[in-house]
Amino acid sequence: MGGRVLSVTSECVPLIKTGGLADVAGALPAALAPLGWDMRTLLPAYPGLIDKLGAVTEVWADSDLFGGPACVLLGQIGGAAIMLLDAPHLFARAGGPYGNPHDFGDNPQRFAALSWVAAQISATGTTDGWTPNILHCHDWQAGFAPAYMDLCVDTQAKSVVTIHNIAFRGEAPAAALGSLRLPIEAFHSDSLEYWGNLSSLKAGLAHADAITTVSPTYADELMRHEFGFGLEGLLQYRAADFHGILNGVDETVWDPQTDPHISKTYGKASLARKQHNRTALMAEFGLASCDGPLAVVVSRLTDQKGMDLLVAAIPDFIAGGGCLAVLGSGDPQIENDLKSLAKAHPGRIGLRIGYDEALSHRMFAGGDAVLVPSRFEPCGLTQLYGLRYGCVPVVALTGGLADTVINATPMALQDKAATGLQFHPIDALAFGQALMRLIALYSDKKTWTGLQKKGMSQALGWQTSASAYADLYKGVTV
């Protein structure tokens, strides 16, 4: 049994990406197709995206979508069916999907429009005769869609909301109800109201037929006050409909045996070739020879990602013989702190401010370890990429990091089960202790190679997760 799913998202690889949401949205259609699910992906037509699709067909139109004309254009990229919401008054602007450096002031209306169109398509379908059975709504940007389906349109479709990061909830003042086409009678705690304001994510969680998040441990954490951002009570109430489904990675894109971005391809049976990538990466970052582990960081440079802990803990790691290469951008203070550290440790710390997808591949291929000290992490993909590339993860014990990395305890090492290092509590002291363990493990080449190979042996693709989503879809449509 299969069906038709409209995936509603603000980002999707290979069209537009600012974070892991795009990777998930891009991978799901191909992962679900063998299981009988026909998925189309709806996202805004940001500048340049229509050209990337090439040939397109108009399949939906509205003369007044939140202040201007709009249409939906259907095309394909990489075998995936993409529907772009072409609404120039909302999306034809520079500054990234959400505004840079600050959010666009009309983001509530912009992404409510995306949700409104999705709800309308759930009711009437598209002009080429395609009507979804399910709307799969990703994060706050698509959160209003289940509310519109319940409150504003006549539809038989069901809805699923996936929380990728609850820290972003799509808040707006209550006064915006009218401009968002939401009924005032639904402004109460069981529906649209969120601590006196609106939250598109809260609306989605209240009205969706099912809720998912991107790892089992994060699902458990979200029902606690310290992680739930005021939504923990709702998630506790909806616990029977709330599922943690771990993300996977695209194993065709992230494969050191075929990766076109890296200096020399390699696999578990040819791990010695990884050394070529290490040497090339050190040269690229201007690093001198390093007897200890070469650690890499590919991350947003924010407190949530634990980058302030990195700043505090890394000098002792450098003193112990390690080197560090960092790629990312974010908080100006953390950027400046890392620049100061790089200046204080020339040839030992390399820093690139910004993001470069090809460089990130070279970093996993060349790095000995990837550092992920996040204070909370819904799933995390960098540790999964690290496992694929024999770049041993050092992670905080939280969310998907706890679910995907097997800590190198004495028993796990003895049983040859370990794949990385975990630390807890999530503070600079514990992180620094983990880095000292990293140095010690790296010095034992037999143990270190065993860690790398065990990580590279993990099943990290989408097969298991796709089956879980397929079962969930079946459950809500029965």
Short mmCIF file of C-alpha atoms in Angstrom, two decimals:
data_model
loop_
_atom_site.label_atom_id
_atom_site.label_comp_id
_atom_site.label_asym_id
_atom_site.label_seq_id
_atom_site.Cartn_x
_atom_site.Cartn_y
_atom_site.Cartn_z
CA MET A 1 0.00 0.00 0.00
CA GLY A 2 1.27 3.44 -0.91
CA GLY A 3 -0.18 6.81 -1.71
CA ARG A 4 0.57 10.40 -2.59
CA VAL A 5 2.43 12.71 -0.22
CA LEU A 6 2.98 16.45 -0.54
CA SER A 7 6.15 17.36 1.35
CA VAL A 8 5.95 21.03 2.38
CA THR A 9 9.28 22.63 3.21
CA SER A 10 11.25 25.87 3.02
CA GLU A 11 14.46 24.15 1.85
CA CYS A 12 15.36 21.14 -0.25
CA VAL A 13 18.66 19.80 -1.57
CA PRO A 14 19.86 20.37 -4.29
CA LEU A 15 17.87 23.58 -4.75
CA ILE A 16 18.33 25.55 -1.52
CA LYS A 17 20.03 24.72 1.78
CA THR A 18 20.81 26.52 5.03
CA GLY A 19 20.77 23.44 7.30
CA GLY A 20 19.93 19.78 7.75
CA LEU A 21 16.22 20.27 6.96
CA ALA A 22 17.18 20.62 3.29
CA ASP A 23 19.04 17.30 3.30
CA VAL A 24 16.05 15.47 4.78
CA ALA A 25 13.55 17.04 2.40
CA GLY A 26 15.79 16.22 -0.53
CA ALA A 27 16.34 12.58 0.45
CA LEU A 28 12.82 11.50 1.40
CA PRO A 29 11.22 11.22 -2.09
CA ALA A 30 13.78 8.75 -3.43
CA ALA A 31 13.78 6.79 -0.17
CA LEU A 32 9.99 6.41 -0.16
CA ALA A 33 9.50 5.67 -3.87
CA PRO A 34 10.46 1.95 -3.63
CA LEU A 35 7.86 1.59 -0.88
CA GLY A 36 5.06 2.80 -3.16
CA TRP A 37 4.81 6.43 -2.01
CA ASP A 38 4.60 9.12 -4.68
CA MET A 39 6.02 12.28 -3.09
CA ARG A 40 6.09 15.78 -4.48
CA THR A 41 7.98 18.56 -2.70
CA LEU A 42 6.49 22.06 -2.42
CA LEU A 43 8.76 24.96 -1.57
CA PRO A 44 9.01 28.67 -2.37
CA ALA A 45 10.45 29.82 -5.69
CA TYR A 46 13.36 31.79 -4.27
CA PRO A 47 15.43 33.69 -6.87
CA GLY A 48 17.04 31.39 -9.42
CA LEU A 49 15.22 28.19 -8.47
CA ILE A 50 12.86 28.10 -11.44
CA ASP A 51 15.84 28.17 -13.81
CA LYS A 52 17.34 25.19 -11.98
CA LEU A 53 14.28 23.10 -12.81
CA GLY A 54 14.33 23.82 -16.51
CA ALA A 55 11.01 22.80 -18.08
CA VAL A 56 8.05 23.54 -15.79
CA THR A 57 4.26 23.32 -15.98
CA GLU A 58 1.81 25.51 -14.09
CA VAL A 59 -0.41 23.29 -11.92
CA TRP A 60 -2.09 25.76 -9.54
CA ALA A 61 -2.76 29.50 -9.47
CA ASP A 62 -4.31 32.23 -7.32
CA SER A 63 -4.82 35.89 -8.24
CA ASP A 64 -4.42 37.04 -4.62
CA LEU A 65 -2.15 35.01 -2.36
CA PHE A 66 -1.48 37.13 0.70
CA GLY A 67 -1.17 40.32 -1.32
CA GLY A 68 -0.27 39.33 -4.86
CA PRO A 69 -0.69 36.81 -7.68
CA ALA A 70 0.94 33.39 -7.39
CA CYS A 71 1.21 30.08 -9.16
CA VAL A 72 2.75 26.67 -8.53
CA LEU A 73 5.16 25.34 -11.14
CA LEU A 74 5.85 21.61 -11.44
CA GLY A 75 9.23 20.36 -12.61
CA GLN A 76 11.88 17.76 -11.88
CA ILE A 77 15.42 17.71 -10.58
CA GLY A 78 17.42 14.57 -10.03
CA GLY A 79 14.32 12.46 -10.62
CA ALA A 80 12.34 14.21 -7.84
CA ALA A 81 9.06 16.01 -8.52
CA ILE A 82 9.34 19.62 -7.32
CA MET A 83 6.53 22.17 -7.04
CA LEU A 84 7.75 25.75 -6.71
CA LEU A 85 5.43 28.41 -5.28
CA ASP A 86 6.10 31.37 -7.56
CA ALA A 87 4.91 34.41 -5.58
CA PRO A 88 7.33 37.25 -6.39
CA HIS A 89 5.83 39.65 -3.85
CA LEU A 90 6.77 37.18 -1.10
CA PHE A 91 9.88 35.35 -2.28
CA ALA A 92 11.66 37.30 -5.04
CA ARG A 93 14.09 39.06 -2.74
CA ALA A 94 17.75 38.86 -1.80
CA GLY A 95 18.94 37.85 1.66
CA GLY A 96 18.44 34.10 1.83
CA PRO A 97 15.19 32.28 2.54
CA TYR A 98 14.48 34.07 5.82
CA GLY A 99 16.43 37.32 5.64
CA ASN A 100 20.04 38.03 6.37
CA PRO A 101 21.27 39.06 8.86
CA HIS A 102 17.81 39.64 10.35
CA ASP A 103 14.51 37.91 9.67
CA PHE A 104 12.24 39.55 7.13
CA GLY A 105 9.43 41.27 9.02
CA ASP A 106 6.75 39.51 6.99
CA ASN A 107 8.07 35.96 7.49
CA PRO A 108 4.83 34.89 9.24
CA GLN A 109 2.85 35.88 6.15
CA ARG A 110 5.40 34.53 3.67
CA PHE A 111 5.38 31.02 5.09
CA ALA A 112 1.71 31.09 6.01
CA ALA A 113 1.20 31.55 2.26
CA LEU A 114 3.21 28.39 1.62
CA SER A 115 1.06 26.55 4.17
CA TRP A 116 -2.16 27.99 2.69
CA VAL A 117 -1.28 26.78 -0.80
CA ALA A 118 -0.44 23.31 0.56
CA ALA A 119 -3.80 23.13 2.33
CA GLN A 120 -5.62 24.24 -0.82
CA ILE A 121 -3.85 21.59 -2.90
CA SER A 122 -4.79 18.98 -0.29
CA ALA A 123 -8.44 19.86 -0.95
CA THR A 124 -8.58 20.46 -4.71
CA GLY A 125 -5.41 18.86 -6.06
CA THR A 126 -3.41 20.23 -8.96
CA THR A 127 -4.52 20.80 -12.53
CA ASP A 128 -2.63 17.73 -13.73
CA GLY A 129 -4.92 15.52 -11.63
CA TRP A 130 -2.64 14.91 -8.62
CA THR A 131 -4.18 15.13 -5.13
CA PRO A 132 -2.20 14.17 -2.03
CA ASN A 133 -3.41 11.76 0.62
CA ILE A 134 -0.97 13.23 3.13
CA LEU A 135 0.70 16.57 3.75
CA HIS A 136 4.10 16.10 5.39
CA CYS A 137 4.88 19.51 6.88
CA HIS A 138 8.43 20.36 7.93
CA ASP A 139 9.09 22.70 10.85
CA TRP A 140 7.50 26.09 11.56
CA GLN A 141 7.61 27.20 7.92
CA ALA A 142 4.86 24.68 7.07
CA GLY A 143 3.25 24.62 10.50
CA PHE A 144 0.06 26.47 9.64
CA ALA A 145 -0.90 23.93 6.95
CA PRO A 146 -2.57 21.41 9.33
CA ALA A 147 -4.44 24.29 11.00
CA TYR A 148 -5.72 25.55 7.63
CA MET A 149 -6.73 21.98 6.76
CA ASP A 150 -8.77 21.72 9.95
CA LEU A 151 -10.15 25.25 10.14
CA CYS A 152 -10.36 26.69 6.63
CA VAL A 153 -10.69 24.06 3.87
CA ASP A 154 -12.68 20.90 3.17
CA THR A 155 -10.11 18.16 2.69
CA GLN A 156 -9.86 14.41 3.21
CA ALA A 157 -6.06 14.49 3.37
CA LYS A 158 -4.20 13.79 6.60
CA SER A 159 -1.27 15.76 7.99
CA VAL A 160 2.09 14.94 9.56
CA VAL A 161 4.35 17.57 11.14
CA THR A 162 8.07 16.96 11.62
CA ILE A 163 9.98 19.00 14.20
CA HIS A 164 13.53 19.50 12.97
CA ASN A 165 14.45 22.10 15.61
CA ILE A 166 11.92 23.29 18.18
CA ALA A 167 14.05 26.34 18.98
CA PHE A 168 12.46 27.94 15.89
CA ARG A 169 8.70 28.16 16.37
CA GLY A 170 7.46 30.71 13.85
CA GLU A 171 6.09 33.21 16.37
CA ALA A 172 3.89 36.17 15.46
CA PRO A 173 1.72 38.60 17.45
CA ALA A 174 -1.92 37.72 18.03
CA ALA A 175 -2.85 40.82 16.04
CA ALA A 176 -1.61 39.02 12.90
CA LEU A 177 -4.54 36.54 12.95
CA GLY A 178 -6.46 38.41 10.24
CA SER A 179 -3.48 38.87 7.91
CA LEU A 180 -2.75 35.14 8.29
CA ARG A 181 -6.34 34.15 7.36
CA LEU A 182 -6.84 32.42 10.71
CA PRO A 183 -10.20 32.44 12.54
CA ILE A 184 -10.18 34.41 15.79
CA GLU A 185 -12.35 31.79 17.48
CA ALA A 186 -9.45 29.33 17.20
CA PHE A 187 -7.17 31.60 19.22
CA HIS A 188 -7.05 29.48 22.37
CA SER A 189 -4.55 27.14 24.00
CA ASP A 190 -5.89 24.00 22.32
CA SER A 191 -5.37 25.45 18.84
CA LEU A 192 -3.45 28.56 17.75
CA GLU A 193 -2.53 30.43 20.94
CA TYR A 194 1.05 30.14 22.18
CA TRP A 195 1.73 32.04 25.42
CA GLY A 196 -0.37 35.00 24.26
CA ASN A 197 0.99 35.01 20.72
CA LEU A 198 0.81 32.86 17.62
CA SER A 199 3.23 30.09 16.72
CA SER A 200 2.94 28.30 13.40
CA LEU A 201 4.77 25.29 14.84
CA LYS A 202 2.40 25.13 17.82
CA ALA A 203 -0.57 25.34 15.42
CA GLY A 204 0.81 22.43 13.43
CA LEU A 205 1.42 20.31 16.52
CA ALA A 206 -2.11 20.97 17.77
CA HIS A 207 -3.83 20.12 14.49
CA ALA A 208 -1.65 17.46 12.80
CA ASP A 209 -2.81 13.86 12.68
CA ALA A 210 0.70 12.72 13.61
CA ILE A 211 3.90 14.37 14.84
CA THR A 212 7.47 13.24 14.30
CA THR A 213 10.90 14.47 15.19
CA VAL A 214 14.27 13.42 13.91
CA SER A 215 15.55 11.08 16.63
CA PRO A 216 14.04 8.97 19.44
CA THR A 217 16.09 10.67 22.17
CA TYR A 218 15.12 14.15 20.96
CA ALA A 219 11.47 13.06 21.09
CA ASP A 220 11.94 12.12 24.74
CA GLU A 221 13.79 15.37 25.47
CA LEU A 222 11.09 17.55 23.90
CA MET A 223 8.59 16.42 26.52
CA ARG A 224 10.76 18.01 29.21
CA HIS A 225 10.72 21.66 30.28
CA GLU A 226 14.42 22.26 29.58
CA PHE A 227 14.06 21.26 25.92
CA GLY A 228 10.42 21.92 24.99
CA PHE A 229 10.37 25.76 24.69
CA GLY A 230 6.89 25.90 26.20
CA LEU A 231 5.50 23.14 23.95
CA GLU A 232 6.37 20.23 26.25
CA GLY A 233 2.84 20.06 27.70
CA LEU A 234 1.28 19.77 24.25
CA LEU A 235 3.77 17.08 23.25
CA GLN A 236 3.11 15.15 26.46
CA TYR A 237 -0.64 15.35 25.71
CA ARG A 238 -0.02 14.08 22.18
CA ALA A 239 2.53 11.44 23.16
CA ALA A 240 0.57 8.63 21.49
CA ASP A 241 0.83 10.49 18.16
CA PHE A 242 4.47 11.56 18.61
CA HIS A 243 7.26 9.50 17.00
CA GLY A 244 11.04 9.83 16.92
CA ILE A 245 12.35 8.70 13.52
CA LEU A 246 16.08 8.99 13.05
CA ASN A 247 17.40 10.84 10.01
CA GLY A 248 19.59 9.07 7.49
CA VAL A 249 22.15 10.34 5.02
CA ASP A 250 22.27 10.13 1.25
CA GLU A 251 24.85 7.38 0.87
CA THR A 252 25.39 8.16 -2.79
CA VAL A 253 26.41 11.77 -2.04
CA TRP A 254 28.35 10.97 1.14
CA ASP A 255 30.58 8.07 0.11
CA PRO A 256 34.38 8.28 0.42
CA GLN A 257 34.72 5.55 -2.22
CA THR A 258 33.19 7.71 -4.95
CA ASP A 259 33.25 11.30 -3.62
CA PRO A 260 34.39 13.65 -6.44
CA HIS A 261 35.26 16.44 -3.96
CA ILE A 262 38.08 14.68 -2.10
CA SER A 263 41.78 14.31 -2.90
CA LYS A 264 41.81 10.50 -2.98
CA THR A 265 38.89 8.11 -2.66
CA TYR A 266 39.07 5.32 -0.11
CA GLY A 267 36.99 2.78 1.77
CA LYS A 268 37.09 0.62 4.86
CA ALA A 269 39.43 -1.83 3.12
CA SER A 270 41.72 0.96 1.87
CA LEU A 271 41.71 3.22 4.91
CA ALA A 272 45.42 4.04 4.55
CA ARG A 273 44.48 6.20 1.55
CA LYS A 274 42.67 8.56 3.94
CA GLN A 275 46.13 9.90 4.87
CA HIS A 276 46.36 11.58 1.45
CA ASN A 277 43.23 13.56 2.27
CA ARG A 278 44.61 14.48 5.70
CA THR A 279 47.77 15.87 4.16
CA ALA A 280 45.80 17.81 1.53
CA LEU A 281 43.40 19.24 4.14
CA MET A 282 46.23 20.42 6.37
CA ALA A 283 47.79 22.19 3.40
CA GLU A 284 44.45 23.77 2.48
CA PHE A 285 44.08 25.20 6.02
CA GLY A 286 47.75 26.16 6.34
CA LEU A 287 48.40 23.69 9.16
CA ALA A 288 51.84 22.37 10.07
CA SER A 289 52.58 18.70 10.67
CA CYS A 290 50.51 17.32 13.52
CA ASP A 291 51.43 14.23 15.55
CA GLY A 292 48.09 14.22 17.36
CA PRO A 293 44.58 14.01 15.88
CA LEU A 294 43.41 16.52 13.29
CA ALA A 295 39.95 17.52 14.53
CA VAL A 296 37.42 19.22 12.26
CA VAL A 297 34.34 21.31 12.97
CA VAL A 298 31.66 21.92 10.32
CA SER A 299 28.95 23.86 12.07
CA ARG A 300 26.98 26.98 12.70
CA LEU A 301 29.11 28.91 15.18
CA THR A 302 26.52 29.35 17.93
CA ASP A 303 26.03 28.52 21.60
CA GLN A 304 23.42 25.89 20.67
CA LYS A 305 26.15 24.07 18.74
CA GLY A 306 28.47 24.33 21.78
CA MET A 307 30.98 26.49 19.97
CA ASP A 308 31.66 28.53 23.12
CA LEU A 309 32.68 25.22 24.73
CA LEU A 310 35.03 24.62 21.80
CA VAL A 311 36.67 28.01 22.39
CA ALA A 312 37.18 27.14 26.06
CA ALA A 313 38.41 23.57 25.63
CA ILE A 314 40.55 23.68 22.50
CA PRO A 315 43.77 25.28 23.88
CA ASP A 316 44.51 22.20 26.01
CA PHE A 317 43.80 19.97 23.00
CA ILE A 318 46.33 21.96 20.96
CA ALA A 319 48.83 21.75 23.81
CA GLY A 320 48.31 17.98 23.85
CA GLY A 321 49.37 17.68 20.23
CA GLY A 322 46.11 18.11 18.33
CA CYS A 323 45.25 20.38 15.42
CA LEU A 324 41.91 21.94 14.45
CA ALA A 325 40.22 23.00 11.19
CA VAL A 326 36.93 24.92 11.45
CA LEU A 327 34.36 25.75 8.76
CA GLY A 328 31.30 27.76 9.73
CA SER A 329 29.74 31.11 10.53
CA GLY A 330 27.39 32.48 13.12
CA ASP A 331 27.73 34.45 16.34
CA PRO A 332 30.18 37.34 15.81
CA GLN A 333 31.69 36.90 19.27
CA ILE A 334 32.41 33.21 18.67
CA GLU A 335 33.83 34.01 15.22
CA ASN A 336 36.15 36.59 16.80
CA ASP A 337 37.18 34.20 19.60
CA LEU A 338 38.09 31.55 17.03
CA LYS A 339 40.03 34.09 14.98
CA SER A 340 41.98 35.01 18.11
CA LEU A 341 42.71 31.35 18.84
CA ALA A 342 43.88 30.78 15.27
CA LYS A 343 46.18 33.81 15.55
CA ALA A 344 47.53 32.53 18.88
CA HIS A 345 48.20 29.05 17.47
CA PRO A 346 49.51 29.54 13.90
CA GLY A 347 49.89 26.29 12.02
CA ARG A 348 47.73 24.47 14.55
CA ILE A 349 44.27 26.05 14.10
CA GLY A 350 42.79 26.86 10.69
CA LEU A 351 39.54 28.78 10.24
CA ARG A 352 37.22 29.42 7.30
CA ILE A 353 34.26 31.71 8.00
CA GLY A 354 31.32 30.81 5.75
CA TYR A 355 30.04 27.59 4.24
CA ASP A 356 31.42 25.52 1.38
CA GLU A 357 29.75 22.19 0.62
CA ALA A 358 32.71 20.75 -1.31
CA LEU A 359 35.14 21.80 1.43
CA SER A 360 32.96 20.09 4.03
CA HIS A 361 33.42 16.81 2.12
CA ARG A 362 37.20 17.32 2.12
CA MET A 363 37.13 18.00 5.86
CA PHE A 364 35.38 14.72 6.70
CA ALA A 365 37.74 12.87 4.34
CA GLY A 366 40.86 14.50 5.81
CA GLY A 367 39.91 14.85 9.46
CA ASP A 368 40.70 12.27 12.10
CA ALA A 369 37.80 13.37 14.32
CA VAL A 370 34.74 15.61 14.00
CA LEU A 371 33.72 17.62 17.07
CA VAL A 372 29.99 18.09 17.79
CA PRO A 373 29.61 19.58 21.30
CA SER A 374 25.97 20.70 20.85
CA ARG A 375 23.91 21.66 23.89
CA PHE A 376 20.94 20.12 22.10
CA GLU A 377 20.87 18.38 18.75
CA PRO A 378 17.62 17.05 17.25
CA CYS A 379 19.47 14.53 15.07
CA GLY A 380 22.67 15.93 13.68
CA LEU A 381 24.14 14.97 10.34
CA THR A 382 27.79 15.90 10.79
CA GLN A 383 28.43 12.96 13.11
CA LEU A 384 26.83 10.66 10.51
CA TYR A 385 29.05 12.07 7.76
CA GLY A 386 32.00 11.57 10.11
CA LEU A 387 31.10 7.91 10.62
CA ARG A 388 30.84 7.39 6.86
CA TYR A 389 34.31 8.87 6.30
CA GLY A 390 36.20 7.27 9.21
CA CYS A 391 36.30 10.69 10.91
CA VAL A 392 35.58 9.65 14.50
CA PRO A 393 32.80 11.72 16.16
CA VAL A 394 33.26 13.37 19.55
CA VAL A 395 29.74 14.34 20.61
CA ALA A 396 27.69 15.65 23.49
CA LEU A 397 25.27 13.13 25.00
CA THR A 398 22.03 14.60 23.71
CA GLY A 399 19.36 14.06 21.05
CA GLY A 400 20.37 12.25 17.90
CA LEU A 401 24.02 12.37 18.92
CA ALA A 402 23.18 9.96 21.75
CA ASP A 403 21.29 7.71 19.32
CA THR A 404 23.95 7.45 16.62
CA VAL A 405 27.36 7.30 18.32
CA ILE A 406 28.43 4.36 20.49
CA ASN A 407 30.71 5.68 23.23
CA ALA A 408 34.24 4.28 23.49
CA THR A 409 33.86 2.94 27.01
CA PRO A 410 36.24 0.15 28.08
CA MET A 411 33.51 -2.47 27.56
CA ALA A 412 32.48 -1.09 24.16
CA LEU A 413 36.11 -1.05 23.04
CA GLN A 414 36.61 -4.58 24.33
CA ASP A 415 33.56 -5.76 22.41
CA LYS A 416 34.67 -3.80 19.31
CA ALA A 417 31.32 -1.96 19.33
CA ALA A 418 32.48 1.64 19.87
CA THR A 419 32.21 4.19 17.05
CA GLY A 420 33.13 7.47 18.78
CA LEU A 421 33.25 9.41 22.02
CA GLN A 422 30.40 10.94 24.02
CA PHE A 423 30.62 13.40 26.90
CA HIS A 424 28.27 14.56 29.64
CA PRO A 425 27.48 16.90 31.32
CA ILE A 426 27.58 19.32 28.42
CA ASP A 427 30.17 21.79 29.65
CA ALA A 428 33.72 22.83 28.84
CA LEU A 429 35.24 20.56 31.49
CA ALA A 430 33.60 17.39 30.18
CA PHE A 431 34.32 18.36 26.58
CA GLY A 432 37.96 18.96 27.43
CA GLN A 433 38.16 15.57 29.12
CA ALA A 434 36.71 13.95 25.99
CA LEU A 435 39.37 15.66 23.87
CA MET A 436 42.08 14.22 26.12
CA ARG A 437 40.52 10.76 25.65
CA LEU A 438 40.57 11.44 21.91
CA ILE A 439 44.31 12.13 22.00
CA ALA A 440 44.94 8.93 23.98
CA LEU A 441 42.83 6.78 21.64
CA TYR A 442 44.49 8.27 18.57
CA SER A 443 47.92 7.25 19.91
CA ASP A 444 46.81 3.59 19.97
CA LYS A 445 46.72 2.98 16.21
CA LYS A 446 45.17 -0.48 16.39
CA THR A 447 42.30 0.71 18.58
CA TRP A 448 41.91 3.87 16.51
CA THR A 449 41.65 1.97 13.23
CA GLY A 450 39.07 -0.31 14.83
CA LEU A 451 36.98 2.73 15.81
CA GLN A 452 37.16 4.10 12.27
CA LYS A 453 36.20 0.83 10.62
CA LYS A 454 33.33 0.18 13.01
CA GLY A 455 31.93 3.62 12.28
CA MET A 456 32.27 3.08 8.55
CA SER A 457 30.34 -0.20 8.90
CA GLN A 458 27.22 1.45 10.33
CA ALA A 459 23.98 1.43 8.31
CA LEU A 460 23.32 5.16 7.98
CA GLY A 461 21.12 5.36 4.88
CA TRP A 462 17.41 6.09 4.64
CA GLN A 463 16.08 2.54 4.30
CA THR A 464 15.09 2.01 7.94
CA SER A 465 13.79 5.55 8.39
CA ALA A 466 11.83 5.46 5.13
CA SER A 467 10.11 2.28 6.28
CA ALA A 468 9.19 4.01 9.55
CA TYR A 469 7.70 6.98 7.65
CA ALA A 470 5.81 4.62 5.34
CA ASP A 471 4.33 2.81 8.35
CA LEU A 472 3.35 6.16 9.86
CA TYR A 473 1.67 7.29 6.63
CA LYS A 474 -0.27 4.03 6.52
CA GLY A 475 -1.33 4.52 10.12
CA VAL A 476 -2.79 8.00 9.60
CA THR A 477 -4.62 7.08 6.37
CA VAL A 478 -6.32 3.92 7.72
#
